[in-house]
Coordinates of C-alpha atoms and ligand atoms in Angstrom, one line a residue:
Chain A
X1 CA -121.8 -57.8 124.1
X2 CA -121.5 -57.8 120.6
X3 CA -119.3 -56.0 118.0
X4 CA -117.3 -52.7 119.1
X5 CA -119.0 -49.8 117.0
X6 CA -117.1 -46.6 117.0
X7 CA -119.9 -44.6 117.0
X8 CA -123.7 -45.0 118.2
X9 CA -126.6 -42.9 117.1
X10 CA -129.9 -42.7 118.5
X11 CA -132.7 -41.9 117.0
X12 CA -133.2 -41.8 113.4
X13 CA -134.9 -38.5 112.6
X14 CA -133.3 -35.9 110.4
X15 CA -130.6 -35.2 112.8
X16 CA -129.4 -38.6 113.7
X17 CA -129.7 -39.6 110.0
X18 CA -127.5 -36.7 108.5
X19 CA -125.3 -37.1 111.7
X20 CA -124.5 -41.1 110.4
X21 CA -124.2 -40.3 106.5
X22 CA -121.7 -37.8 107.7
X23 CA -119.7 -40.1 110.4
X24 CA -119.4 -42.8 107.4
X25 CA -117.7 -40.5 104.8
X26 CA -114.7 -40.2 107.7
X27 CA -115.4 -44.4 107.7
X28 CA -116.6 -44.3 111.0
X29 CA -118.1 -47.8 111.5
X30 CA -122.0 -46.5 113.1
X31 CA -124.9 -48.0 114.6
X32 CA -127.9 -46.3 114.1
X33 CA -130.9 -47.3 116.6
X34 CA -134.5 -45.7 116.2
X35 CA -137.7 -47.4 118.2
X36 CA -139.9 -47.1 115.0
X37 CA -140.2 -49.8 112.5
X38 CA -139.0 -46.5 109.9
X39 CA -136.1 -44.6 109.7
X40 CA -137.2 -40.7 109.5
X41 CA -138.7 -39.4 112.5
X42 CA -140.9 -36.7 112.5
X43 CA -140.5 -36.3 108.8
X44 CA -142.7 -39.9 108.0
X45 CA -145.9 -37.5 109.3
X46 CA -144.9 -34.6 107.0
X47 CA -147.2 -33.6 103.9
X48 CA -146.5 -30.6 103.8
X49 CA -144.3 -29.0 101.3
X50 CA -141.3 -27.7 103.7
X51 CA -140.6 -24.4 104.4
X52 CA -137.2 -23.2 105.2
X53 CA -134.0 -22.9 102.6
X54 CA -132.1 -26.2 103.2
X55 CA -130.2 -25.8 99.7
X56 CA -133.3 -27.1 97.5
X57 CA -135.1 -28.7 100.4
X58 CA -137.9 -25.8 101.0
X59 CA -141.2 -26.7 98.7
X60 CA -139.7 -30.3 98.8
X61 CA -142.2 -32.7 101.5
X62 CA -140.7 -33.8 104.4
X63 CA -142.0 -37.8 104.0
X64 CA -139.7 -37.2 100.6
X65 CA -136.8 -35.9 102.5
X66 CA -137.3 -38.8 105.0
X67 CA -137.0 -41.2 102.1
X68 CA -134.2 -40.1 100.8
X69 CA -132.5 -39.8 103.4
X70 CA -133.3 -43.5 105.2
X71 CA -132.3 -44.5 101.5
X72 CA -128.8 -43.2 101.9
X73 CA -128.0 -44.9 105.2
X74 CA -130.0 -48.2 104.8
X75 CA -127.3 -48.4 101.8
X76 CA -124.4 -47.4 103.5
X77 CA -121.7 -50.1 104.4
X78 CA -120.5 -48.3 107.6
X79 CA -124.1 -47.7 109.0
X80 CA -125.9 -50.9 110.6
X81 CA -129.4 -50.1 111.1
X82 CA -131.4 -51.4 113.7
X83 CA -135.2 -50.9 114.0
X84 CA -137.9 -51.3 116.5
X85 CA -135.3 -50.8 119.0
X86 CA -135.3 -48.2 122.0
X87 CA -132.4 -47.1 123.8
X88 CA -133.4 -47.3 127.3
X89 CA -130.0 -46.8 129.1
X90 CA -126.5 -45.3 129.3
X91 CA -124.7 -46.7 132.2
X92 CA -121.1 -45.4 133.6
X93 CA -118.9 -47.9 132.0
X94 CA -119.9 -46.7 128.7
X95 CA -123.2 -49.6 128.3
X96 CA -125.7 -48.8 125.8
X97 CA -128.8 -51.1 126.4
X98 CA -131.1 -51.3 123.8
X99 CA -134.4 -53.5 123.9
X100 CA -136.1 -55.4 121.2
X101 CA -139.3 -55.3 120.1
X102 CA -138.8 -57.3 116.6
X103 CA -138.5 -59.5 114.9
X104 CA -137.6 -61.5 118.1
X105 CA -137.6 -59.7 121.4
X106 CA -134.2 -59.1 123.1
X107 CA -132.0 -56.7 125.3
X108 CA -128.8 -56.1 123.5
X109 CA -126.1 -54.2 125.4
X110 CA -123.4 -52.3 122.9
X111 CA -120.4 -50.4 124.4
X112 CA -119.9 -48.0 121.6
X113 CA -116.8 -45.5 121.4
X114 CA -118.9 -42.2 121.1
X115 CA -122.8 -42.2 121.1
X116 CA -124.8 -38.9 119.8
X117 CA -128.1 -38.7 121.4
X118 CA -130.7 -37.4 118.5
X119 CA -133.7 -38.2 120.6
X120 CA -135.7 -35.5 118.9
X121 CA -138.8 -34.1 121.2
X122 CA -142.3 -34.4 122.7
X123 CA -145.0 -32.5 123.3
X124 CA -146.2 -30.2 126.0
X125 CA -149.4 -30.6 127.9
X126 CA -152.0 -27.8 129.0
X127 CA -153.3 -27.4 132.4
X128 CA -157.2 -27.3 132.1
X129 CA -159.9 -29.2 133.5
X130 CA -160.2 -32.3 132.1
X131 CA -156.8 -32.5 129.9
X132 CA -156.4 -36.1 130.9
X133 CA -159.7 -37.4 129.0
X134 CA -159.3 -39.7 126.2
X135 CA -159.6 -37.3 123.1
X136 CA -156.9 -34.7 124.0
X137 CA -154.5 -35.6 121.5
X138 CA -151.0 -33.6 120.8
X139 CA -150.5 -32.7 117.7
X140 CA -147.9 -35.2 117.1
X141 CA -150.1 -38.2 117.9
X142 CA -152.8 -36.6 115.9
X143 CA -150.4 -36.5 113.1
X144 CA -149.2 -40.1 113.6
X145 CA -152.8 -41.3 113.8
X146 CA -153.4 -40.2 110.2
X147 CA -150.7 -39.4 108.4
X148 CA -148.2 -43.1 109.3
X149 CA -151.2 -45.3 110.2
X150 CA -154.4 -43.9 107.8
X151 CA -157.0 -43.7 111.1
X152 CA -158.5 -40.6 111.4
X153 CA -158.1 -38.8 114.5
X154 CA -161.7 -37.3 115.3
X155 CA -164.8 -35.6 112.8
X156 CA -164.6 -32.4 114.7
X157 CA -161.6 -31.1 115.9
X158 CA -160.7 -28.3 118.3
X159 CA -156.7 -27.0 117.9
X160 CA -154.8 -25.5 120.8
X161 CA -152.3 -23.2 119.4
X162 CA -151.8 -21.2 115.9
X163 CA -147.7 -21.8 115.5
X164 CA -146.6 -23.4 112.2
X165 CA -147.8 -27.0 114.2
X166 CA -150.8 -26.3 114.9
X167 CA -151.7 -25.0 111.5
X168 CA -149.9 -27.3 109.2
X169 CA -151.8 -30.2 111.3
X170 CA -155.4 -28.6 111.0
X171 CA -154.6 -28.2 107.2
X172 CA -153.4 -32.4 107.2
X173 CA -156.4 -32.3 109.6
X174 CA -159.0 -31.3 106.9
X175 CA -157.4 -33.2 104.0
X176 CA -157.6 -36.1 106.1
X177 CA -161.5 -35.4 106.1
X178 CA -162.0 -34.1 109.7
X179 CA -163.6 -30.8 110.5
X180 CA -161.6 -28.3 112.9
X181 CA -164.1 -26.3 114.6
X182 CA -161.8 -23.5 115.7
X183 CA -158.0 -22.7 116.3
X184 CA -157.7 -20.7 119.4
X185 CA -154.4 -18.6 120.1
X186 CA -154.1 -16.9 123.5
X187 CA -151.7 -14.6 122.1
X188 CA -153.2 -11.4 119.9
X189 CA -151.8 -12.6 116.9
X190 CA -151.1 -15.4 114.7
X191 CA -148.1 -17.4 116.0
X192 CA -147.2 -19.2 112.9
X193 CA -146.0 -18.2 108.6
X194 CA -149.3 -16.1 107.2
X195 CA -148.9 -18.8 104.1
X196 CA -150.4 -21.6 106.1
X197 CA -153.1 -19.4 108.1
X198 CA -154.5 -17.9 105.2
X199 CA -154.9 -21.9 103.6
X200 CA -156.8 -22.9 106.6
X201 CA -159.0 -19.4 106.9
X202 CA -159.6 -20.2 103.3
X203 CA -161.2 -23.5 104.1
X204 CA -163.4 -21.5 106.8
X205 CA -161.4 -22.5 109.9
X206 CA -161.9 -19.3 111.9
X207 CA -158.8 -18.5 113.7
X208 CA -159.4 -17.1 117.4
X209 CA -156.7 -14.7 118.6
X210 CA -156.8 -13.9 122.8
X211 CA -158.8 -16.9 123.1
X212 CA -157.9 -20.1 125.6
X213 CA -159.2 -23.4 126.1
X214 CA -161.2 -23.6 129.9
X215 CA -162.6 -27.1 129.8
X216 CA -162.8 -30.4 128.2
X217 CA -166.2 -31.8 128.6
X218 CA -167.0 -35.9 128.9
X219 CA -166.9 -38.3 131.0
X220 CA -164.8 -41.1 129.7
X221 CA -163.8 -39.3 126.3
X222 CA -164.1 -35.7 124.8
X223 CA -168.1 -34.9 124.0
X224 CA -167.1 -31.1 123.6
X225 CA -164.8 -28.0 124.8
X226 CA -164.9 -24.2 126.6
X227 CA -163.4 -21.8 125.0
X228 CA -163.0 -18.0 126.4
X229 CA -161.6 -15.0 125.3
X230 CA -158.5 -13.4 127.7
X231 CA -157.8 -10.3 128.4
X232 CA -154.4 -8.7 128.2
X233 CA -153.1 -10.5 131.2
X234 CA -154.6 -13.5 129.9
X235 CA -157.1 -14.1 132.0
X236 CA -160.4 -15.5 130.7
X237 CA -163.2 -12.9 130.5
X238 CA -165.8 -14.2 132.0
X239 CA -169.2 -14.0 130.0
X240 CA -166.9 -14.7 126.9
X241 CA -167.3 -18.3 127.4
X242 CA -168.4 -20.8 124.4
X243 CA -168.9 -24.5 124.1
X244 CA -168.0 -25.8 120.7
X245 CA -169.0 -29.6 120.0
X246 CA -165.6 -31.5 119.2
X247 CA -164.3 -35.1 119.9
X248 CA -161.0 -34.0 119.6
X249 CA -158.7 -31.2 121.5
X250 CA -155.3 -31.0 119.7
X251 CA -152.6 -29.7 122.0
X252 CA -150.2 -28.0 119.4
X253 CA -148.7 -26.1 122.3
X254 CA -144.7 -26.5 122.0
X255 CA -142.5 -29.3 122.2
X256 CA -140.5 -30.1 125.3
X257 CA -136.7 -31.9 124.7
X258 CA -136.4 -36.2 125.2
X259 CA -133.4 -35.3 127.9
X260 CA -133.4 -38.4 129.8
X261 CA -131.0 -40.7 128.3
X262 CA -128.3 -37.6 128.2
X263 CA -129.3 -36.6 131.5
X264 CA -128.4 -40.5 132.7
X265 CA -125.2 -40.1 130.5
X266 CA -124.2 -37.2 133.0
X267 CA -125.2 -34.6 130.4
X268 CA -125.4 -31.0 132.1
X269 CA -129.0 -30.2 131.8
X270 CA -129.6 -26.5 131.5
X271 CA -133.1 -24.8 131.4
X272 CA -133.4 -22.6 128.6
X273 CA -137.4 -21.8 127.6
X274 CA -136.6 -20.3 124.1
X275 CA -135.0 -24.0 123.0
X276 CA -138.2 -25.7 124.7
X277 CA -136.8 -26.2 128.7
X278 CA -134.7 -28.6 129.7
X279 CA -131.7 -29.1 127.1
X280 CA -128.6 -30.7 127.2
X281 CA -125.6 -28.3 127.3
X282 CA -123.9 -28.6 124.5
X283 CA -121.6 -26.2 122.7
X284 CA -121.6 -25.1 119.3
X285 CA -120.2 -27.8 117.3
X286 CA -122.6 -30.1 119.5
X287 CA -120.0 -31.8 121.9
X288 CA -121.3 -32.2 125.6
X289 CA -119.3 -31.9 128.9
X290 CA -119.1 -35.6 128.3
X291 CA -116.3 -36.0 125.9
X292 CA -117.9 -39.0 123.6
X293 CA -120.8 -38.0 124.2
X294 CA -122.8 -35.5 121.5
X295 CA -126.0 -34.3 120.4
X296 CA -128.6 -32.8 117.6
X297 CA -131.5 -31.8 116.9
X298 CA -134.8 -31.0 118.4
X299 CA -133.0 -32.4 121.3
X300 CA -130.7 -29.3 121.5
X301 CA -133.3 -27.6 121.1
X302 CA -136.6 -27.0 119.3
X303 CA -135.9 -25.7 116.0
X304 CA -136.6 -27.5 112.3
X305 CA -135.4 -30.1 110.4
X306 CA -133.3 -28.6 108.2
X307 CA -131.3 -27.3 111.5
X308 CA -131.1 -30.8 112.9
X309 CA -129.7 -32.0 109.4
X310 CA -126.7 -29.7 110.1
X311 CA -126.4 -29.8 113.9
X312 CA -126.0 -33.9 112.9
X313 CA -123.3 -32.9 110.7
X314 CA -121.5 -30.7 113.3
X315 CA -121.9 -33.5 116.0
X316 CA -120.7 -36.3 113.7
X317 CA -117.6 -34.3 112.7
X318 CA -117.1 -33.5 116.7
X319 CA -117.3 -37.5 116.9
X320 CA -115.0 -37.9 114.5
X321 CA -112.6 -35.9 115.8
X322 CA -112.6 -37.2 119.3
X323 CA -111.7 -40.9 117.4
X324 CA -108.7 -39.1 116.0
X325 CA -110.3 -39.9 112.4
X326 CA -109.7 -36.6 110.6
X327 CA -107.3 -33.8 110.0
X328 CA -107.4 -30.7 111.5
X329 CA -107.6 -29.2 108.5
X330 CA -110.4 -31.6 106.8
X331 CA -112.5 -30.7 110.2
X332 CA -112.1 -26.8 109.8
X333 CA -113.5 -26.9 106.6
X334 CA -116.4 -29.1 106.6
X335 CA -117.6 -27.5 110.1
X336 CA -117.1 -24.2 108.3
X337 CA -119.5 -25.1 105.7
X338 CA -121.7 -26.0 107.9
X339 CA -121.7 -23.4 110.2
X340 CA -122.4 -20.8 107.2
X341 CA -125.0 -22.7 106.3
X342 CA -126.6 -22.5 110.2
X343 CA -126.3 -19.0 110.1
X344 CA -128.2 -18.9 106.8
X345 CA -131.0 -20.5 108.1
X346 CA -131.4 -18.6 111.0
X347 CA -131.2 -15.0 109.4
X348 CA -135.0 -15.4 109.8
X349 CA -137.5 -13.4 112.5
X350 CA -139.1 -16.9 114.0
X351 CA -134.7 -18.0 114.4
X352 CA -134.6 -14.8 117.6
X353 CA -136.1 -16.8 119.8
X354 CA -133.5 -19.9 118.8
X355 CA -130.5 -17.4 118.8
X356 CA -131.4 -15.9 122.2
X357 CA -132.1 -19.2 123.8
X358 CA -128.3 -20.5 122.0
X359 CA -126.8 -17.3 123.6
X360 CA -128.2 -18.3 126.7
X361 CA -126.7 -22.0 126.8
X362 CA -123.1 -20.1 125.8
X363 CA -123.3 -18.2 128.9
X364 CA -125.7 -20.7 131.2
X365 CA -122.2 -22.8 132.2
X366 CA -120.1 -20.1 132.5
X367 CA -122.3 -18.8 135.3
X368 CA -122.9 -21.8 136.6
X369 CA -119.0 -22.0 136.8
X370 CA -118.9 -18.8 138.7
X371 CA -122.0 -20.0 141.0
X372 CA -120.6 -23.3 142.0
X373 CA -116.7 -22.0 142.1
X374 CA -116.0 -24.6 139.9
X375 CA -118.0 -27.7 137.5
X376 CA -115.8 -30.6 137.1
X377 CA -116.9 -32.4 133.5
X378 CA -119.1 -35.7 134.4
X379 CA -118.3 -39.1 132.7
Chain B
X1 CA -163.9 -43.7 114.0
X2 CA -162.8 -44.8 110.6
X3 CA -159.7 -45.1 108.6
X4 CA -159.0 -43.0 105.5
X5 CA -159.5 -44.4 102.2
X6 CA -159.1 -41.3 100.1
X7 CA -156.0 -39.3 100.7
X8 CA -155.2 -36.2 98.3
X9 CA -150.9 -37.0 99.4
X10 CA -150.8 -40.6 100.8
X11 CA -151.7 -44.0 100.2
X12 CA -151.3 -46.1 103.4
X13 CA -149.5 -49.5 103.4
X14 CA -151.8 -51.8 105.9
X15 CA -150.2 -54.5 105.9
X16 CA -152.7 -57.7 106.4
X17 CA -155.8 -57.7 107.6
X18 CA -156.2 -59.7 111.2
X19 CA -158.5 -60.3 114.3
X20 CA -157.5 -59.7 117.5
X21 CA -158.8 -59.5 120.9
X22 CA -160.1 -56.6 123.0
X23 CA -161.4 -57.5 126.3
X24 CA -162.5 -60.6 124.8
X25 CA -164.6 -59.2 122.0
X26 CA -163.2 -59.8 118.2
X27 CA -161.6 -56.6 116.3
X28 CA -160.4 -56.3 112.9
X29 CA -156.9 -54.4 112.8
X30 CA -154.4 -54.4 110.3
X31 CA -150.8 -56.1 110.9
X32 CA -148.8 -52.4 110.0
X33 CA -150.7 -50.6 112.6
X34 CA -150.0 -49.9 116.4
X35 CA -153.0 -52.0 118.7
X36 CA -153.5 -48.4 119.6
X37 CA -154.8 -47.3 116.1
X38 CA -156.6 -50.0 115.6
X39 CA -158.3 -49.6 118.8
X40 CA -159.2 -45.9 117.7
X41 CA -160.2 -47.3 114.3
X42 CA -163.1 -49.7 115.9
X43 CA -164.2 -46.6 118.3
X44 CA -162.2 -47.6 121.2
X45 CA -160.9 -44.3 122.8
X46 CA -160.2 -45.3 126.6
X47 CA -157.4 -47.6 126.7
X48 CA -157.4 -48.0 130.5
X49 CA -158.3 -46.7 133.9
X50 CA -155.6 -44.5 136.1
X51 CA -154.3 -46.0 139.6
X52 CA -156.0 -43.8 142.2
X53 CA -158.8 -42.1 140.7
X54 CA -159.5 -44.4 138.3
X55 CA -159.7 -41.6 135.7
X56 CA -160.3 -43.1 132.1
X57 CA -156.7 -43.1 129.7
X58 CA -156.2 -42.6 126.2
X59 CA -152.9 -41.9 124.3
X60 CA -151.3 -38.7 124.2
X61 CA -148.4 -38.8 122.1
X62 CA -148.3 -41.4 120.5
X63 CA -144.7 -41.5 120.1
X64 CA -144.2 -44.2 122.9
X65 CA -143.2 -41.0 125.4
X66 CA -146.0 -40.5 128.1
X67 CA -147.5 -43.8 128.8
X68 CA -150.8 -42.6 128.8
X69 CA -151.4 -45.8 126.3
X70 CA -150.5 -48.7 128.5
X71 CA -152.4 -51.6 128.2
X72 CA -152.4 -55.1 128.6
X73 CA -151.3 -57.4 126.0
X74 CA -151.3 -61.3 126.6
X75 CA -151.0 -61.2 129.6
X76 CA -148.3 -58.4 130.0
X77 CA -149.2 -55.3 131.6
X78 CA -147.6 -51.6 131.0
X79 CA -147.3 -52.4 127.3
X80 CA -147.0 -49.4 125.4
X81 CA -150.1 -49.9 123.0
X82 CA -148.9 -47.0 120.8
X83 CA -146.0 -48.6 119.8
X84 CA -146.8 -52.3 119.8
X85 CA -148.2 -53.4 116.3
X86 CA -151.6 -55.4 116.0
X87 CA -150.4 -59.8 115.5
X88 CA -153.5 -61.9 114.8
X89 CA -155.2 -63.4 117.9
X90 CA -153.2 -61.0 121.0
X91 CA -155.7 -60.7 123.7
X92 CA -155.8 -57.1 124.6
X93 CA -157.7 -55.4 127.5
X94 CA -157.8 -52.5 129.3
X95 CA -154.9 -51.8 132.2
X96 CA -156.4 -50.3 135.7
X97 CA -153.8 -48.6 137.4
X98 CA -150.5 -50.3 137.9
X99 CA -151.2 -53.8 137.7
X100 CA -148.7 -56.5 138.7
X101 CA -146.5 -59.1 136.0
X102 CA -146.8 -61.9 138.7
X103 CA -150.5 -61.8 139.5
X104 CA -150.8 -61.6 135.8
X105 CA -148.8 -64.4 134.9
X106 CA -150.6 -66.6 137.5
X107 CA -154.0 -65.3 136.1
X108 CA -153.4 -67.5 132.9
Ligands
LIG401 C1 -146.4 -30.6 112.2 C2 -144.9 -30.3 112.0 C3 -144.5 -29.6 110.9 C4 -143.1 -29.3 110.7 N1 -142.7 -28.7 109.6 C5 -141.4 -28.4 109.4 C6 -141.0 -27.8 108.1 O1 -141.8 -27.5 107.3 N2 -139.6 -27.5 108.0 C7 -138.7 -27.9 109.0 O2 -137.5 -27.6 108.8 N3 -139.1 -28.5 110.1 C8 -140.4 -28.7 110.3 N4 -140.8 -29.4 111.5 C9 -139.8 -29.6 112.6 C10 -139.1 -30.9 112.3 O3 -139.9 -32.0 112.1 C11 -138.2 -31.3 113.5 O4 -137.5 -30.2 114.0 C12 -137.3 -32.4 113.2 O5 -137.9 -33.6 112.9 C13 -136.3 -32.7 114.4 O6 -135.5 -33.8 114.0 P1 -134.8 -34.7 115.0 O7 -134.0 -35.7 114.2 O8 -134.1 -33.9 116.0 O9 -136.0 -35.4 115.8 P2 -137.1 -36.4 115.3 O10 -137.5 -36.2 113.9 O11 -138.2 -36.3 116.3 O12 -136.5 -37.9 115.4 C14 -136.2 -38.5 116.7 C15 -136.2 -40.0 116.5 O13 -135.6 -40.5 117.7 C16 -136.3 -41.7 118.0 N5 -136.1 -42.0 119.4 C17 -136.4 -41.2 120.5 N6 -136.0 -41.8 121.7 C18 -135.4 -42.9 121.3 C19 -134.8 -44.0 122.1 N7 -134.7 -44.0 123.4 N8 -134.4 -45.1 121.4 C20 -134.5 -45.2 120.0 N9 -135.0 -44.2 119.3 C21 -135.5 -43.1 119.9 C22 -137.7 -41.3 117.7 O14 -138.6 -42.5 117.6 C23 -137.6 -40.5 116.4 O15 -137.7 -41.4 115.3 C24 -142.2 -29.7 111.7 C25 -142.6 -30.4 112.9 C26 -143.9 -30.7 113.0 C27 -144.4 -31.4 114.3
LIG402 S1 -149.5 -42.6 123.9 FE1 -147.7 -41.8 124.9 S2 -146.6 -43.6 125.3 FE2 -148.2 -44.3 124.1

């Protein structure tokens, strides 16, 4: 074992990030462990201008967020930063074990004071014939492929799913110089801001509303797809059905939570479907029924970036306060500010599903409580 | 496939330009991108062959999360090829099903 950190963080996306500059201006000494070789998470694949009102982070990209932010913390004398490292256990006695990869392979164990989990999210498959073919990317490793690493994914690309994902990466998609044949959508209507379908339709992606994906066709890799229109249960209509010639099927079909190290740390895992499934319980300033143990971010549930900044906040300052390392008083104020801000962000239509799903996890352990008689806090 | 030169928002940092190994057959890669991008880059979409029905694998999320990448790099099997970044002269072929780190070791 080496040195006694007060406070671990894993994962360095926008959550984990905000959640160490914050844990450092209480003087909280931090690690901060992410497996990439870059700080930043999902924002090192974003283009895009950002949407969302972050103070004056909407129009801003997110790979310039990113920066900034890994710029702060690789700075900061309270924040160690280690890289190329993946958390891969929380044992009782409080173990972190962390493996390697570089410069020098090596499994490091760490017995921090209070550890927040920003793990951040992956994506969801689709059940379809052929799904498991070499060619049926998500939309995150599409993204990865040409936006951190410069290869591009396919020449003709089929998405799966119009939310903001699927056409911000069809837009990345076509200035990366692929073709995207089609987006279908199984819903009747466009999931994602009218801003970024009206770009793609403008570069003559047709978007296909009530359509679904039935096949991918290959034998060792994607040589082409089946689409279908549904009907209003969303059954395929048969007669409907189209091949389109792709090497690519994008999946940009929802993200799912990264809930196993929390889950290991005796984390109460609730199912919620409007924060993406399986989430950690956690309350509103981010503590878990584990006392030093906290969480942010996509991880909480699937929201945005700018909402993972502040969720790190409010779980720093819950760290914090379990090291005894503020006043009351100091604490009130900053989770105040960050609260209102929270609130700001989610006055919007596409924040229901996020405040439904949040007023679900408030209520999820209390009935649990009732169901079981009572639930005695793991750890 | 090919790697982008002309990017309206990016410029890509490459690192240096090595040769590495896949199934025995030289590959150009470059030293800041993951063996499985490089891979993708010379054409190479299936990474490996699943354990019972020897379905062809490629990645899926790239993100080291799924293991749909796993490969075997000198030597080691299960190595997560989306994650694991191209060194001159690895050996890297393609994983069927779960293969075993003592056969392997006595293999070389
Ligand atoms: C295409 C696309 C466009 C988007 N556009 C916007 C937008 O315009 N505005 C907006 O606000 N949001 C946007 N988002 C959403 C936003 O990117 C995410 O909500 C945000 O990145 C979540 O932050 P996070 O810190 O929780 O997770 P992430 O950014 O996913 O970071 C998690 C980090 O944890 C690391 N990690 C995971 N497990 C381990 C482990 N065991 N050990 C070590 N490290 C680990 C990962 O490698 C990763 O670096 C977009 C998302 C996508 C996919
Ligand atoms: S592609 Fe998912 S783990 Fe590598």
């Amino acid at each position: 074992m080496s040195e006694r950190y007060e406070l671990a963080v894993v994962g360095g996306g926008p959550a984990g990030l905000s959640a160490a500059l914050m844990a450092s201006k209480f003087g909280v000494k931090t690690v901060l462990v992410d497996e990439n070789r870059k700080l930043g998470g999902q924002l090192v694949k974003q283009t895009h201008k950002f949407f969302g009102s972050y103070e004056h982070m909407a129009g801003v990209r997110g790979i310039a967020i990113g920066r900034k932010l890994s710029e702060e913390v690789m700075n900061d004398p309270n924040i160690t930063v280690m890289l190329s490292t993946t958390a891969i256990g929380y044992y009782e006695d409080g173990t972190l074990a962390l493996y390697q990869r570089e410069p020098e392979e090596k499994l490091i164990d760490i017995k921090p004071q209070t550890v927040i989990f920003a793990t951040g999210a992956r994506e969801n498959m689709l059940a379809f014939p052929g799904n498991d073919l070499p060619g049926v990317y998500g939309a995150g490793a599409v993204q990865t492929l040409m936006n951190v690493y410069g290869v591009l994914p396919g020449e003709r690309v089929l998405m799966i799913g119009s939310g903001n994902i699927g056409l911000i990466v069809t837009y990345q998609l076509l200035q990366a110089g692929s073709s995207v044949e089609a987006i279908v959508e199984i819903l009747p209507r466009i999931g994602g801001y009218i801003v970024h379908a009206s770009k793609v339709r403008r570069y003559g992606v047709p978007i296909l509303t009530r359509h679904t994906i039935i096949e991918a066709i290959g034998d060792e890799k994607v040589e082409g797809a089946v689409i279908a229109q549904v009907d209003e249960r969303f059954r395929p209509i048969p007669g409907t059905e189209r091949e389109l010639d792709v090497d690519v099927i994008c999946l940009a079909v929802g993200l799912a939570p990264i809930i196993n190290l929390t889950w290991q740390a005796g984390v109460e895992i609730a199912y919620i479907p409007e924060l993406g499934g399986h989430v950690p319980w956690h309350d509103e300033d981010m503590r878990t029924n584990v006392p030093n143990v906290f969480v942010a971010g996509d991880l909480a549930g699937i929201e945005e970036a700018t909402t993972a900044m502040i969720e790190g906040e409010l779980a720093a300052l819950s760290a914090v306060e379990f090291l005894g390392k503020a006043s009351p008083s100091e604490l009130v104020a900053k989770r105040e500010d960050a609260h209102s801000r929270l609130e700001d962000l989610r006055l919007t239509v596409f924040s229901e599903k996020v405040k439904a799903g949040i007023e679900k996890l408030k209520n999820w352990r209390a009935n649990l409580t009732e169901r079981a008689g009572k639930l005695p806090p793991k750890g | 496939m090919k790697r982008i030169e002309d990017h309206p928002v990016l410029d890509f940092d490459r690192g240096e330009k090595v040769v590495f190994y896949f199934e025995g057959r030289p590959i150009e890669g470059y030293t800041n991108e993951t063996i499985a991008a490089a891979l993708h880059a010379a054409g190479i979409k299936v990474l490996g062959y699943s354990a019972r029905k020897h379905r062809p694998r490629g990645f899926f999320c790239a993100i080291g999360k799924c293991s749909s990448c796993l490969m075997v790099v000198d030597g080691r099997p299960n190595v997560r090829t989306c994650m694991e970044f191209v060194r001159p002269g690895i050996h890297v072929r393609r994983q069927h099903g779960l293969e075993s780190i003592v056969q392997e070791e006595s293999d070389e």
